[in-house]
XYZ file of C-alpha atoms in Angstrom:
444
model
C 105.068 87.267 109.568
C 101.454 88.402 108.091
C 99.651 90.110 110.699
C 95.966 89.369 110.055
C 93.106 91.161 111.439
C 91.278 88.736 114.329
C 87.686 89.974 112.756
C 85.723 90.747 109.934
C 83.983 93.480 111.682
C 87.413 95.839 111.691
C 86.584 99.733 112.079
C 88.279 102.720 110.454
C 90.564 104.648 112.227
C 88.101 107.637 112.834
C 85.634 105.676 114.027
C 86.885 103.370 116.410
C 85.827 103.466 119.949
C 88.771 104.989 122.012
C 89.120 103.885 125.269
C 89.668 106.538 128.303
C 92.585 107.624 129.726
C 91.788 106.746 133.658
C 91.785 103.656 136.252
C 88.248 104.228 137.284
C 86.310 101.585 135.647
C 82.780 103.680 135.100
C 85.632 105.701 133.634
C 86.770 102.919 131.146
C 83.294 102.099 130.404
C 82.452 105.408 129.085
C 85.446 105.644 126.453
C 83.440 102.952 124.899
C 81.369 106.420 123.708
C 84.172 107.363 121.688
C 85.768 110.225 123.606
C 88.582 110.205 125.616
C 87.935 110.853 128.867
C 89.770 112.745 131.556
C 92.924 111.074 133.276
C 92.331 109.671 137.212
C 95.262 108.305 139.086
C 94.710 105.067 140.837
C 93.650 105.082 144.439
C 96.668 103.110 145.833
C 99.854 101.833 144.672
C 99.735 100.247 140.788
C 102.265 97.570 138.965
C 102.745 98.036 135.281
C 103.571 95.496 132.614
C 106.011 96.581 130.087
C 107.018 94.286 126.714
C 109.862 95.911 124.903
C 112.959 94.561 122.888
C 115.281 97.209 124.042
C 118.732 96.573 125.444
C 119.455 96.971 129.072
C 115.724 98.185 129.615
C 115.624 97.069 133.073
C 118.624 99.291 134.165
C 116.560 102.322 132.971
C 113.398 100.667 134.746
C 115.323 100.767 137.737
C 115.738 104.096 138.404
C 111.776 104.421 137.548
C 111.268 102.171 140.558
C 113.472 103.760 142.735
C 111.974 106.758 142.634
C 108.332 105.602 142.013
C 107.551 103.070 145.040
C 103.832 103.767 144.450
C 104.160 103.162 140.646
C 105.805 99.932 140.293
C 107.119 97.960 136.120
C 108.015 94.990 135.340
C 109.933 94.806 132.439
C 108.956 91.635 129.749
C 111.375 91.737 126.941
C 110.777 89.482 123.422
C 112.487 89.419 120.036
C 111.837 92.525 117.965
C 108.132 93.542 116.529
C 108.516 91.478 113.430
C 110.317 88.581 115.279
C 107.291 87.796 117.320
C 106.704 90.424 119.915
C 103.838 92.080 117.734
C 102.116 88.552 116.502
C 102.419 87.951 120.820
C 100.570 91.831 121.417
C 97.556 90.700 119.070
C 96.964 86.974 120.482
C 97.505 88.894 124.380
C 94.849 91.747 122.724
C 92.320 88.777 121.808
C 92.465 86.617 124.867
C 92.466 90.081 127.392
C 95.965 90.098 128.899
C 98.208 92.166 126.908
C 100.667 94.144 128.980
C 99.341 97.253 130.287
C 102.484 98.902 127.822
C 104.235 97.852 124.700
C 107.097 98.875 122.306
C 105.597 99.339 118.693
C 107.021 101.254 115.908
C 105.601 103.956 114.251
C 104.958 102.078 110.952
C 103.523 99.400 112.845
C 101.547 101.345 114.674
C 98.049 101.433 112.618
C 97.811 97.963 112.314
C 97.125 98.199 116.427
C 94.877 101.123 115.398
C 92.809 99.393 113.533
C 92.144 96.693 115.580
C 91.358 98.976 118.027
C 94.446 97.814 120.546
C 95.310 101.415 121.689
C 94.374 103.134 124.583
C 93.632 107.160 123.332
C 95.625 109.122 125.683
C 94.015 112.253 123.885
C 91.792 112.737 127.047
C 95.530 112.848 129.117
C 96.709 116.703 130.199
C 99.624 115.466 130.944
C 100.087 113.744 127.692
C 98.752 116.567 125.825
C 100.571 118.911 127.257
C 103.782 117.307 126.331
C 103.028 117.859 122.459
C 105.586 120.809 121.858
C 108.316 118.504 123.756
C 108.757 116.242 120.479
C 109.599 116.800 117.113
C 106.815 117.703 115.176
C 106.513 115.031 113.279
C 107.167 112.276 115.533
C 104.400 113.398 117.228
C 101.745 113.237 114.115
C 103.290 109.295 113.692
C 101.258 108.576 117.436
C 98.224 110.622 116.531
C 98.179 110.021 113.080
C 96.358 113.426 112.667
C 93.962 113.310 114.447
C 93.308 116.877 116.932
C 92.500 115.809 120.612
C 93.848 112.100 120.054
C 96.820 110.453 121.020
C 97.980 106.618 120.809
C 101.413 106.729 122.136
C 104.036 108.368 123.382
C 107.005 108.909 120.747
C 110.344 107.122 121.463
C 112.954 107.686 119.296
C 113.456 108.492 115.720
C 115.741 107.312 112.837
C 116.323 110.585 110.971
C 118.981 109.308 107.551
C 121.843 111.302 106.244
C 124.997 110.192 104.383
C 127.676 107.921 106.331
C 130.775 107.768 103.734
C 134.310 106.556 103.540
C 136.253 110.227 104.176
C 139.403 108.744 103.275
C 138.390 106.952 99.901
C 136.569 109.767 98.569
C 139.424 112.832 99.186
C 141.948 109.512 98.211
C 140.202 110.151 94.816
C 139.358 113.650 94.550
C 136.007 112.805 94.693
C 133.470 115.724 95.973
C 131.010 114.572 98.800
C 127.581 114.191 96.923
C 124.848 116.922 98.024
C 122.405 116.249 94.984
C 121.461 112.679 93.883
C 122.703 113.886 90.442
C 125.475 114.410 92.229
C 125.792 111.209 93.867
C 124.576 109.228 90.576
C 128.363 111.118 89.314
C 130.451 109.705 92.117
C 129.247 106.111 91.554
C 130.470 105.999 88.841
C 133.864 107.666 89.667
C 133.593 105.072 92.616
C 133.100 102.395 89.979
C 136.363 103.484 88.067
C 138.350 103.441 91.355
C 136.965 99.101 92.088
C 134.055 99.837 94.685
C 130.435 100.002 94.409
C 128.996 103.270 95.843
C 126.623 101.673 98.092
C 124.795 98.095 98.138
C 121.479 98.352 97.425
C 119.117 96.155 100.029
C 116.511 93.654 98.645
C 114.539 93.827 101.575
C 115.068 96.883 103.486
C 111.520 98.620 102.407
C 111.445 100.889 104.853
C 114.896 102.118 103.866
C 113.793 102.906 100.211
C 110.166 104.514 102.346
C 112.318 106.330 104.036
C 113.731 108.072 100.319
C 110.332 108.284 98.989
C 109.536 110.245 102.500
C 112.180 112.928 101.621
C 110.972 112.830 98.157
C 107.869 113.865 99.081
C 105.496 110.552 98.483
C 102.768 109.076 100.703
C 102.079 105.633 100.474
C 98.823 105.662 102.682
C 96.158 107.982 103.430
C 92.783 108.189 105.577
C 89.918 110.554 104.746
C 87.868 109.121 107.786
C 86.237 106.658 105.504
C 88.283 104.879 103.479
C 91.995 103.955 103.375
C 94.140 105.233 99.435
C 97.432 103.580 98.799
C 99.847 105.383 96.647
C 102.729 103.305 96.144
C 103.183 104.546 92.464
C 103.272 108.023 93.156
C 105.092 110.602 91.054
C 107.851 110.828 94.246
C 107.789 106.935 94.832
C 108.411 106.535 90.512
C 110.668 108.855 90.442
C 112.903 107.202 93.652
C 112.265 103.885 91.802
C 113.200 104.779 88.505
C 116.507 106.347 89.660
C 117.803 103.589 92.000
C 117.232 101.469 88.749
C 119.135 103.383 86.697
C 122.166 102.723 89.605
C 121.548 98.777 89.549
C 120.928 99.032 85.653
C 124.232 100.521 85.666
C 125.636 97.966 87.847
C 126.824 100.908 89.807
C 125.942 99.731 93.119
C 126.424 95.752 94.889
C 123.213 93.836 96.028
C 124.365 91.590 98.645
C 121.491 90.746 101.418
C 121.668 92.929 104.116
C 122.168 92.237 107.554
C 124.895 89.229 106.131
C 128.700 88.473 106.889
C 128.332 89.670 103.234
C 127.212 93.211 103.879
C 129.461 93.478 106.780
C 132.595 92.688 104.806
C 131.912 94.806 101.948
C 131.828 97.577 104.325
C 134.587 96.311 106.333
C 137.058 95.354 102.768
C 136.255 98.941 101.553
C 134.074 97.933 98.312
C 131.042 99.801 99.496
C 131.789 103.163 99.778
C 128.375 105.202 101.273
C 125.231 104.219 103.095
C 122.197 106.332 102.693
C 120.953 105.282 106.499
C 119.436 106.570 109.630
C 121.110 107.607 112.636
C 121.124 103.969 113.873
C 123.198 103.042 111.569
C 125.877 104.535 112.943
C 126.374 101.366 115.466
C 125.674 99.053 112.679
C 128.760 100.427 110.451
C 131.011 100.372 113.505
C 130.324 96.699 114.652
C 130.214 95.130 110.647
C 133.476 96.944 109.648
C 135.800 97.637 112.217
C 138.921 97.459 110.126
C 137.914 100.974 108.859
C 137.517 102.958 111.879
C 138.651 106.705 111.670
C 137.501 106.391 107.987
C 134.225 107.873 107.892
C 132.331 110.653 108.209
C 128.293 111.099 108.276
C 127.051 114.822 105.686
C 123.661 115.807 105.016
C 121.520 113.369 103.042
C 121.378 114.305 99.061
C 118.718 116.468 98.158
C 116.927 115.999 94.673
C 117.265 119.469 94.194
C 120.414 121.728 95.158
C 120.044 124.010 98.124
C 116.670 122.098 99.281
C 116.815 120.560 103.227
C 114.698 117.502 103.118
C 115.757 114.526 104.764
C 114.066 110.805 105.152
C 112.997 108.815 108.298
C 114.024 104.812 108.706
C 112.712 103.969 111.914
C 112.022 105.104 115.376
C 109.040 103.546 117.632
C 106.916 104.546 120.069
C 105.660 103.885 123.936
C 102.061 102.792 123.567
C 99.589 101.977 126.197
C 97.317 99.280 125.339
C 93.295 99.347 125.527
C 92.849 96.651 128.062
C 95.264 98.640 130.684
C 93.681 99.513 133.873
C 95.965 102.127 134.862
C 96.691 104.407 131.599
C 97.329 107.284 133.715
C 99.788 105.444 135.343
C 101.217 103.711 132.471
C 101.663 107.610 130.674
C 103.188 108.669 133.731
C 105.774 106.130 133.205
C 105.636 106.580 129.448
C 106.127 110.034 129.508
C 109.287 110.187 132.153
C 111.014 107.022 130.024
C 111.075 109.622 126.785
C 111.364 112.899 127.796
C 113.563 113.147 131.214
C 116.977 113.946 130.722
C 118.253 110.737 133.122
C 115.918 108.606 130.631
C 117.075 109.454 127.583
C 120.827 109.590 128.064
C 120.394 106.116 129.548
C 118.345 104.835 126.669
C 121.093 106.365 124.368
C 124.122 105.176 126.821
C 122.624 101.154 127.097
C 120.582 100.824 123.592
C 121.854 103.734 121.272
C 118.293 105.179 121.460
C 117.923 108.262 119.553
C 115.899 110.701 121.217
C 112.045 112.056 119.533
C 112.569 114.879 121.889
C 113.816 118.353 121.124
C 115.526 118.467 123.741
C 116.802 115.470 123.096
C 119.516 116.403 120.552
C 121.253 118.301 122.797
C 122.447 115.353 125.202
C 125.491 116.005 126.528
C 126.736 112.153 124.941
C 125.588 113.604 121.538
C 127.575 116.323 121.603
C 131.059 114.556 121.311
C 133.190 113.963 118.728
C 132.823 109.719 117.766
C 135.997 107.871 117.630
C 135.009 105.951 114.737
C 134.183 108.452 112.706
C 136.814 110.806 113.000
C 136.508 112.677 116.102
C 133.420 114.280 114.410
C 130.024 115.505 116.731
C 127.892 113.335 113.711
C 125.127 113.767 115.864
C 125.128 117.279 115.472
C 124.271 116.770 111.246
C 121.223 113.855 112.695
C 119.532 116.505 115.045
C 119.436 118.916 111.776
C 118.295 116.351 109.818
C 115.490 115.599 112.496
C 114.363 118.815 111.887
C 113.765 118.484 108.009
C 111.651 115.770 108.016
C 108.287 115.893 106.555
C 105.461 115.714 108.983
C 102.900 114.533 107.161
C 104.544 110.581 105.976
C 101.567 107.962 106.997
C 102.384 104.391 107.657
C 99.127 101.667 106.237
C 97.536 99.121 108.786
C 99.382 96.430 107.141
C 102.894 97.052 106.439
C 104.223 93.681 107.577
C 102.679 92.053 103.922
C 103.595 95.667 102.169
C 107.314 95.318 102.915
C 107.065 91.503 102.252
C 105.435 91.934 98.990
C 108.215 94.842 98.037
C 110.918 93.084 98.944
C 109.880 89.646 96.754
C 109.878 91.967 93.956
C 112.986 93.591 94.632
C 114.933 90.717 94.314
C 113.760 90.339 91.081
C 114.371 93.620 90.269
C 118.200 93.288 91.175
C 118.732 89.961 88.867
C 116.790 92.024 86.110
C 113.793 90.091 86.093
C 111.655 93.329 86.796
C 111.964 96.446 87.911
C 111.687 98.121 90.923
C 108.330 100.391 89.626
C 106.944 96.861 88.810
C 107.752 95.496 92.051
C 106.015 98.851 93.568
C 103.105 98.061 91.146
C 102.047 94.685 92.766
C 103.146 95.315 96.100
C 100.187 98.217 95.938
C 97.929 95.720 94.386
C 98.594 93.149 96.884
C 97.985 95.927 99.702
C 94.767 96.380 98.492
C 93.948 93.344 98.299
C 94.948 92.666 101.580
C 93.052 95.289 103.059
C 89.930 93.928 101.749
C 90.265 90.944 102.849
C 90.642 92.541 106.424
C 87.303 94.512 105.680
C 89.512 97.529 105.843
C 87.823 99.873 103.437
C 89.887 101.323 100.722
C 89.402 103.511 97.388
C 91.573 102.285 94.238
């Protein structure tokens, strides 16, 4: 679903006016300056509204409210951003009775920003101090840069690596890739043995983002004034032109994603490897259980040997919205949901959250060995990979119509009707386009 901006008179991210972090309303009313103000708690017991499309929520929610009488949330739950829950935050935003928080991933993130949705919880010590308790760079996806600002609380993260078929690939004396040049080799020894070495999604975006993030590319920037896209890149071409060469070669399968389909060529043993975030470690046990014990999850393939980069697919964020009057409250509660240790094993234990928290990794139920996979702590290789992503990937204000655009040309690209560069091409021209029509300033 295109989400449009509600007026003409949209304001750059640096120049927005930020609301302040307190429940006093002379408070509220001087955020309207542009600097976050200092936190106040409420005077008297406060209820919270929370919209999220997490599993089992409420039984994490509970314990919140049994140990926070004066501090009260009710839990609202929705289909997922892009199945409605985001299109529902704007309309609530306009009309004035948007929850006081909301679950909103980190690439959707500045399209709230922009519309100036967010409440700045920069002004927040007890947000602020909480910095060095997330991964670096989970925490520059909620401030987007910006020193003294804040516009959520970080959630959980989708760091990728390498989920193969153990058994296939020592079956045929296969190595496990660490280079792509090395994994461009085992297609096609993959291809001689009757499988494809992966299926290559039409419409995952972020998932090919998420490649061009280890590679190095940035789609989007902000100077303060105006908005660059970069979606044709030197990283982003070279990503492109090598995941062409693969479907060129017809050395990978292109069924739609998220399909009986995909499930069953994971589950008959004709794809091979996924390239995916941690996540997708739930996803490959539920589509193909006929092969459990028969994978294992290695370090994502560098583009050059010995180099430890690894992409993000993923991973959302706690954000408190502008029109809450309780933000110290609501960070309280945003804060305890994403960094306490009863939290976060919950969240991992009832939705398969994985943690933005240092800490985090080093869960007790992350330690373990997984059944499915072997016995092996796979974890263990996400939490490194966590560590090696680049800080410094920025998500644009409309990436709803970006992955839309990408993903019409992509499945042109994998009948041969284009190519993936050329699908990259017009999705950046449509961005732009789209931004312009938002009055969203932006430099071609």
């Amino acid at each position: 679903m295109r989400l449009r901006a509600t007026s003409v008179a949209i304001l750059l991210l640096s120049t927005l006016s930020i609301t302040a972090c307190s429940s006093n309303k002379d408070d509220e009313a001087a955020g309207s300056t542009g600097a976050a103000a200092s936190c106040a708690p409420a005077s008297g017991p406060v209820t919270l509204t929370y919209t999220t499309w997490i599993p089992n929520i409420d039984k994490v929610v509970d314990v919140w409210n049994k140990a926070n009488p004066n501090i009260q949330v009710k839990v609202q739950t929705g289909p997922n951003g892009n199945g409605g829950t985001y299109a529902n935050f704007f309309n609530q935003l306009k009309a004035g009775n948007a929850p006081d928080l909301g679950h909103i991933e980190y690439d959707a993130l500045p399209s709230f920003r922009v519309q100036d949705g967010l409440a700045d919880l920069g002004g927040c010590d007890i947000v602020t101090s909480s910095k060095d308790k997330f991964i670096d760079w989970t925490w520059n996806q909620v401030t987007f840069g910006e020193q003294g600002h804040v516009y959520g609380i970080p959630q959980d993260a989708g760091p990728m690596a390498l989920f193969y078929r153990k058994d296939l690939f020592e079956k045929n004396n296969i190595p496990v890739p660490t280079t792509w040049a090395e994994y461009a080799t085992a297609a096609e020894k993959v291809k001689a043995a009757g499988g494809y070495i992966t299926n290559f999604s039409q419409s995952d975006i972020n998932q090919f983002a998420g490649f061009v993030w280890q590679a190095g590319g940035h789609w989007f920037a902000n100077d303060g004034s105006n908005w660059t896209v970069s979606m044709t890149d030197d990283a982003t071409k070279k990503v492109a032109d090598y995941w062409q060469g693969l479907i060129d070669s017809k050395l990978v399968s292109s069924v739609p994603p998220w399909t009986p389909e995909w499930d069953n060529a994971y589950n008959s043993s004709s794809a091979w490897t996924w390239v995916s975030a941690v996540w997708g470690a739930n996803s490959i046990a539920s589509g193909a259980p006929k092969t459990s014990g028969k994978w294992a999850v290695a370090p994502m393939p560098q583009w050059t040997a010995g180099d430890k980069a690894a992409g993000n697919w993923g991973g959302s964020s706690t954000a408190v919205f502008k029109s809450s009057k309780h933000p110290y409250e609501a960070a309280k509660f945003a804060l305890w949901l994403n960094t306490s240790t009863e939290a976060l094993t919950l969240l991992n234990k009832e939705a398969n959250l994985y943690p933005a928290t240092k800490e985090g990794a080093s869960l007790p139920a992350l330690k373990d060995g997984v059944e499915f996979y072997g016995g092996q702590p796979i974890y263990d290789v996400f939490a490194q990979a966590s560590t090696e992503v680049k800080p410094d990937f920025t998500w644009g204000p409309t990436m709803t119509k970006t992955y839309t655009d990408a993903s019409d040309g992509f499945k042109k690209a994998v009948t041969g009707q284009e190519t993936l560069t050329k699908a990259l091409q017009d999705a950046q021209a449509s961005t732009i386009s789209t931004l312009k029509s938002q009055s969203i300033p932006v430099k071609e």
